[in-house]
PDB file of C-alpha atoms in Angstrom:
ATOM      1  CA  MET A   1     -70.224 -82.132  -0.859  1.00  0.00           C
ATOM      2  CA  ILE A   2     -70.129 -78.346  -0.638  1.00  0.00           C
ATOM      3  CA  GLU A   3     -72.727 -76.396  -2.611  1.00  0.00           C
ATOM      4  CA  LYS A   4     -71.627 -74.724  -5.855  1.00  0.00           C
ATOM      5  CA  GLN A   5     -72.692 -71.306  -4.549  1.00  0.00           C
ATOM      6  CA  THR A   6     -70.412 -71.707  -1.525  1.00  0.00           C
ATOM      7  CA  ILE A   7     -67.529 -72.695  -3.800  1.00  0.00           C
ATOM      8  CA  GLU A   8     -68.127 -69.569  -5.906  1.00  0.00           C
ATOM      9  CA  TYR A   9     -67.977 -67.373  -2.808  1.00  0.00           C
ATOM     10  CA  LEU A  10     -64.797 -69.127  -1.680  1.00  0.00           C
ATOM     11  CA  ARG A  11     -63.236 -68.480  -5.097  1.00  0.00           C
ATOM     12  CA  LEU A  12     -64.028 -64.785  -4.837  1.00  0.00           C
ATOM     13  CA  ILE A  13     -62.663 -64.656  -1.299  1.00  0.00           C
ATOM     14  CA  HIS A  14     -59.531 -66.504  -2.451  1.00  0.00           C
ATOM     15  CA  GLY A  15     -58.988 -64.008  -5.260  1.00  0.00           C
ATOM     16  CA  ALA A  16     -59.607 -60.980  -3.042  1.00  0.00           C
ATOM     17  CA  PHE A  17     -57.367 -62.353  -0.295  1.00  0.00           C
ATOM     18  CA  ASN A  18     -54.490 -63.004  -2.678  1.00  0.00           C
ATOM     19  CA  PHE A  19     -54.919 -59.602  -4.327  1.00  0.00           C
ATOM     20  CA  ILE A  20     -54.570 -58.001  -0.897  1.00  0.00           C
ATOM     21  CA  VAL A  21     -51.527 -60.190  -0.195  1.00  0.00           C
ATOM     22  CA  MET A  22     -49.995 -59.025  -3.472  1.00  0.00           C
ATOM     23  CA  LEU A  23     -50.583 -55.400  -2.460  1.00  0.00           C
ATOM     24  CA  LEU A  24     -48.931 -56.140   0.878  1.00  0.00           C
ATOM     25  CA  PHE A  25     -45.950 -57.605  -0.999  1.00  0.00           C
ATOM     26  CA  VAL A  26     -45.734 -54.356  -2.968  1.00  0.00           C
ATOM     27  CA  TYR A  27     -45.757 -52.435   0.331  1.00  0.00           C
ATOM     28  CA  GLN A  28     -43.070 -54.768   1.695  1.00  0.00           C
ATOM     29  CA  ALA A  29     -41.028 -54.177  -1.455  1.00  0.00           C
ATOM     30  CA  SER A  30     -41.332 -50.420  -0.997  1.00  0.00           C
ATOM     31  CA  LEU A  31     -39.923 -50.800   2.513  1.00  0.00           C
ATOM     32  CA  GLY A  32     -37.112 -52.945   1.166  1.00  0.00           C
ATOM     33  CA  LEU A  33     -36.307 -50.448  -1.582  1.00  0.00           C
ATOM     34  CA  ARG A  34     -36.255 -47.638   0.962  1.00  0.00           C
ATOM     35  CA  ILE A  35     -33.844 -49.631   3.134  1.00  0.00           C
ATOM     36  CA  ARG A  36     -31.709 -50.436   0.086  1.00  0.00           C
ATOM     37  CA  SER A  37     -31.439 -46.831  -1.078  1.00  0.00           C
ATOM     38  CA  ASN A  38     -30.769 -45.564   2.454  1.00  0.00           C
ATOM     39  CA  ARG A  39     -28.078 -48.196   2.938  1.00  0.00           C
ATOM     40  CA  LYS A  40     -26.353 -47.021  -0.244  1.00  0.00           C
ATOM     41  CA  LYS A  41     -26.514 -43.431   1.046  1.00  0.00           C
ATOM     42  CA  ARG A  42     -25.173 -44.687   4.379  1.00  0.00           C
ATOM     43  CA  THR A  43     -28.328 -43.497   6.158  1.00  0.00           C
ATOM     44  CA  ILE A  44     -29.714 -45.788   8.846  1.00  0.00           C
ATOM     45  CA  THR A  45     -33.504 -46.159   9.116  1.00  0.00           C
ATOM     46  CA  PRO A  46     -34.061 -48.525  12.067  1.00  0.00           C
ATOM     47  CA  GLU A  47     -37.857 -48.103  12.156  1.00  0.00           C
ATOM     48  CA  VAL A  48     -38.203 -49.082   8.471  1.00  0.00           C
ATOM     49  CA  ILE A  49     -35.804 -52.007   8.891  1.00  0.00           C
ATOM     50  CA  LYS A  50     -37.715 -53.183  11.957  1.00  0.00           C
ATOM     51  CA  ARG A  51     -41.060 -52.965  10.116  1.00  0.00           C
ATOM     52  CA  HIS A  52     -39.656 -54.839   7.090  1.00  0.00           C
ATOM     53  CA  ARG A  53     -38.193 -57.607   9.252  1.00  0.00           C
ATOM     54  CA  ARG A  54     -41.286 -57.948  11.425  1.00  0.00           C
ATOM     55  CA  PHE A  55     -43.767 -57.967   8.544  1.00  0.00           C
ATOM     56  CA  GLY A  56     -41.815 -60.347   6.252  1.00  0.00           C
ATOM     57  CA  PRO A  57     -42.571 -63.638   8.042  1.00  0.00           C
ATOM     58  CA  ILE A  58     -46.232 -62.679   8.488  1.00  0.00           C
ATOM     59  CA  LEU A  59     -46.492 -61.921   4.784  1.00  0.00           C
ATOM     60  CA  ALA A  60     -44.792 -65.215   3.924  1.00  0.00           C
ATOM     61  CA  VAL A  61     -47.396 -67.122   5.946  1.00  0.00           C
ATOM     62  CA  LEU A  62     -50.229 -65.167   4.292  1.00  0.00           C
ATOM     63  CA  GLY A  63     -48.859 -65.944   0.821  1.00  0.00           C
ATOM     64  CA  ILE A  64     -48.526 -69.668   1.515  1.00  0.00           C
ATOM     65  CA  THR A  65     -51.986 -69.701   3.121  1.00  0.00           C
ATOM     66  CA  GLY A  66     -53.491 -68.196  -0.039  1.00  0.00           C
ATOM     67  CA  PHE A  67     -51.830 -70.902  -2.131  1.00  0.00           C
ATOM     68  CA  PHE A  68     -53.157 -73.743   0.020  1.00  0.00           C
ATOM     69  CA  ALA A  69     -56.597 -72.130   0.167  1.00  0.00           C
ATOM     70  CA  GLY A  70     -56.719 -72.180  -3.643  1.00  0.00           C
ATOM     71  CA  ILE A  71     -55.663 -75.818  -3.753  1.00  0.00           C
ATOM     72  CA  SER A  72     -58.328 -76.686  -1.166  1.00  0.00           C
ATOM     73  CA  ILE A  73     -61.116 -74.894  -3.039  1.00  0.00           C
ATOM     74  CA  ILE A  74     -60.303 -76.633  -6.329  1.00  0.00           C
ATOM     75  CA  TYR A  75     -59.973 -80.000  -4.639  1.00  0.00           C
ATOM     76  CA  LEU A  76     -63.338 -79.579  -2.910  1.00  0.00           C
ATOM     77  CA  ASP A  77     -64.963 -78.579  -6.200  1.00  0.00           C
ATOM     78  CA  TYR A  78     -63.358 -81.027  -8.645  1.00  0.00           C
ATOM     79  CA  GLY A  79     -61.683 -83.726  -6.557  1.00  0.00           C
ATOM     80  CA  HIS A  80     -58.211 -82.991  -7.965  1.00  0.00           C
ATOM     81  CA  ILE A  81     -55.905 -79.977  -7.902  1.00  0.00           C
ATOM     82  CA  LEU A  82     -54.903 -79.717 -11.561  1.00  0.00           C
ATOM     83  CA  LYS A  83     -58.163 -78.388 -13.001  1.00  0.00           C
ATOM     84  CA  TYR A  84     -56.332 -75.155 -13.895  1.00  0.00           C
ATOM     85  CA  PRO A  85     -52.726 -76.290 -14.432  1.00  0.00           C
ATOM     86  CA  LEU A  86     -51.246 -72.904 -15.396  1.00  0.00           C
ATOM     87  CA  HIS A  87     -52.782 -71.216 -12.341  1.00  0.00           C
ATOM     88  CA  PHE A  88     -51.487 -74.064 -10.180  1.00  0.00           C
ATOM     89  CA  ILE A  89     -47.973 -73.877 -11.633  1.00  0.00           C
ATOM     90  CA  VAL A  90     -47.702 -70.105 -11.204  1.00  0.00           C
ATOM     91  CA  GLY A  91     -49.117 -70.403  -7.673  1.00  0.00           C
ATOM     92  CA  SER A  92     -46.553 -73.100  -6.905  1.00  0.00           C
ATOM     93  CA  LEU A  93     -43.776 -70.863  -8.220  1.00  0.00           C
ATOM     94  CA  ILE A  94     -45.018 -68.016  -6.024  1.00  0.00           C
ATOM     95  CA  ALA A  95     -45.135 -70.267  -2.958  1.00  0.00           C
ATOM     96  CA  PHE A  96     -41.659 -71.655  -3.686  1.00  0.00           C
ATOM     97  CA  SER A  97     -40.289 -68.143  -4.230  1.00  0.00           C
ATOM     98  CA  ILE A  98     -41.812 -66.922  -0.974  1.00  0.00           C
ATOM     99  CA  ILE A  99     -40.245 -69.796   0.959  1.00  0.00           C
ATOM    100  CA  THR A 100     -36.901 -69.269  -0.784  1.00  0.00           C
ATOM    101  CA  THR A 101     -36.938 -65.542  -0.068  1.00  0.00           C
ATOM    102  CA  TYR A 102     -37.765 -66.176   3.564  1.00  0.00           C
ATOM    103  CA  PHE A 103     -34.802 -68.520   4.011  1.00  0.00           C
ATOM    104  CA  ILE A 104     -32.467 -66.223   2.093  1.00  0.00           C
ATOM    105  CA  SER A 105     -33.523 -63.313   4.311  1.00  0.00           C
ATOM    106  CA  ARG A 106     -32.453 -65.304   7.377  1.00  0.00           C
ATOM    107  CA  LYS A 107     -28.923 -65.466   5.932  1.00  0.00           C
ATOM    108  CA  ILE A 108     -28.560 -61.707   5.405  1.00  0.00           C
ATOM    109  CA  LYS A 109     -26.052 -60.505   7.973  1.00  0.00           C
ATOM    110  CA  GLY A 110     -24.277 -57.175   7.912  1.00  0.00           C
ATOM    111  CA  ALA A 111     -24.346 -54.304   5.472  1.00  0.00           C
ATOM    112  CA  GLU A 112     -22.546 -56.047   2.615  1.00  0.00           C
ATOM    113  CA  SER A 113     -24.198 -59.465   2.660  1.00  0.00           C
ATOM    114  CA  SER A 114     -24.083 -61.313  -0.657  1.00  0.00           C
ATOM    115  CA  TYR A 115     -27.638 -62.562  -0.071  1.00  0.00           C
ATOM    116  CA  ARG A 116     -29.183 -59.091  -0.438  1.00  0.00           C
ATOM    117  CA  ASN A 117     -29.268 -59.156  -4.239  1.00  0.00           C
ATOM    118  CA  SER A 118     -30.824 -62.641  -4.296  1.00  0.00           C
ATOM    119  CA  HIS A 119     -33.460 -61.496  -1.815  1.00  0.00           C
ATOM    120  CA  PHE A 120     -34.154 -58.408  -3.958  1.00  0.00           C
ATOM    121  CA  ILE A 121     -34.381 -60.322  -7.263  1.00  0.00           C
ATOM    122  CA  ILE A 122     -36.642 -63.060  -5.907  1.00  0.00           C
ATOM    123  CA  GLY A 123     -38.823 -60.398  -4.287  1.00  0.00           C
ATOM    124  CA  LEU A 124     -39.294 -58.766  -7.694  1.00  0.00           C
ATOM    125  CA  LEU A 125     -40.050 -62.199  -9.142  1.00  0.00           C
ATOM    126  CA  ILE A 126     -42.757 -62.766  -6.516  1.00  0.00           C
ATOM    127  CA  ILE A 127     -44.506 -59.499  -7.372  1.00  0.00           C
ATOM    128  CA  SER A 128     -44.232 -60.217 -11.110  1.00  0.00           C
ATOM    129  CA  LEU A 129     -45.641 -63.712 -10.663  1.00  0.00           C
ATOM    130  CA  TYR A 130     -48.507 -62.327  -8.573  1.00  0.00           C
ATOM    131  CA  LEU A 131     -49.408 -59.974 -11.437  1.00  0.00           C
ATOM    132  CA  VAL A 132     -49.408 -62.878 -13.891  1.00  0.00           C
ATOM    133  CA  GLN A 133     -51.422 -64.956 -11.428  1.00  0.00           C
ATOM    134  CA  ILE A 134     -54.051 -62.234 -11.101  1.00  0.00           C
ATOM    135  CA  PHE A 135     -54.662 -62.197 -14.844  1.00  0.00           C
ATOM    136  CA  ILE A 136     -54.837 -65.993 -14.982  1.00  0.00           C
ATOM    137  CA  GLY A 137     -57.208 -66.016 -11.987  1.00  0.00           C
ATOM    138  CA  LEU A 138     -59.454 -63.360 -13.533  1.00  0.00           C
ATOM    139  CA  GLY A 139     -59.632 -65.513 -16.663  1.00  0.00           C
ATOM    140  CA  ILE A 140     -60.816 -68.424 -14.510  1.00  0.00           C
ATOM    141  CA  LEU A 141     -63.359 -66.350 -12.556  1.00  0.00           C
ATOM    142  CA  LEU A 142     -64.828 -64.475 -15.502  1.00  0.00           C
TER     143      LEU A 142
END
């Protein structure tokens, strides 16, 4: 069994990692909003589009990794994953939303794709859920 002190460090690392991932999602959203507003003005920004498209899959993997890291830490500590059910449920919703957004983004083709609004709305949901998750996680840590 892993020592309690090690588990505590892993919890802190998990929280810090996911906070950074949330900040990266905010950055990704800012790129997406810039693309969205420029598209409405009919201004093309290829470098921003390229950065948004390149960084999206990496960010998706980081988000899912943070979720599974949390599950692993709790399982190692308690032997089951539902010690903190609300934190688990919100984390599951975040992971599901990330996966959904990734697959929706693959369907966006052309300037007037109907998938853009879904991608935008779920992206906002992800950031909102991360904020909720941070407060739940701080309640667990403190």
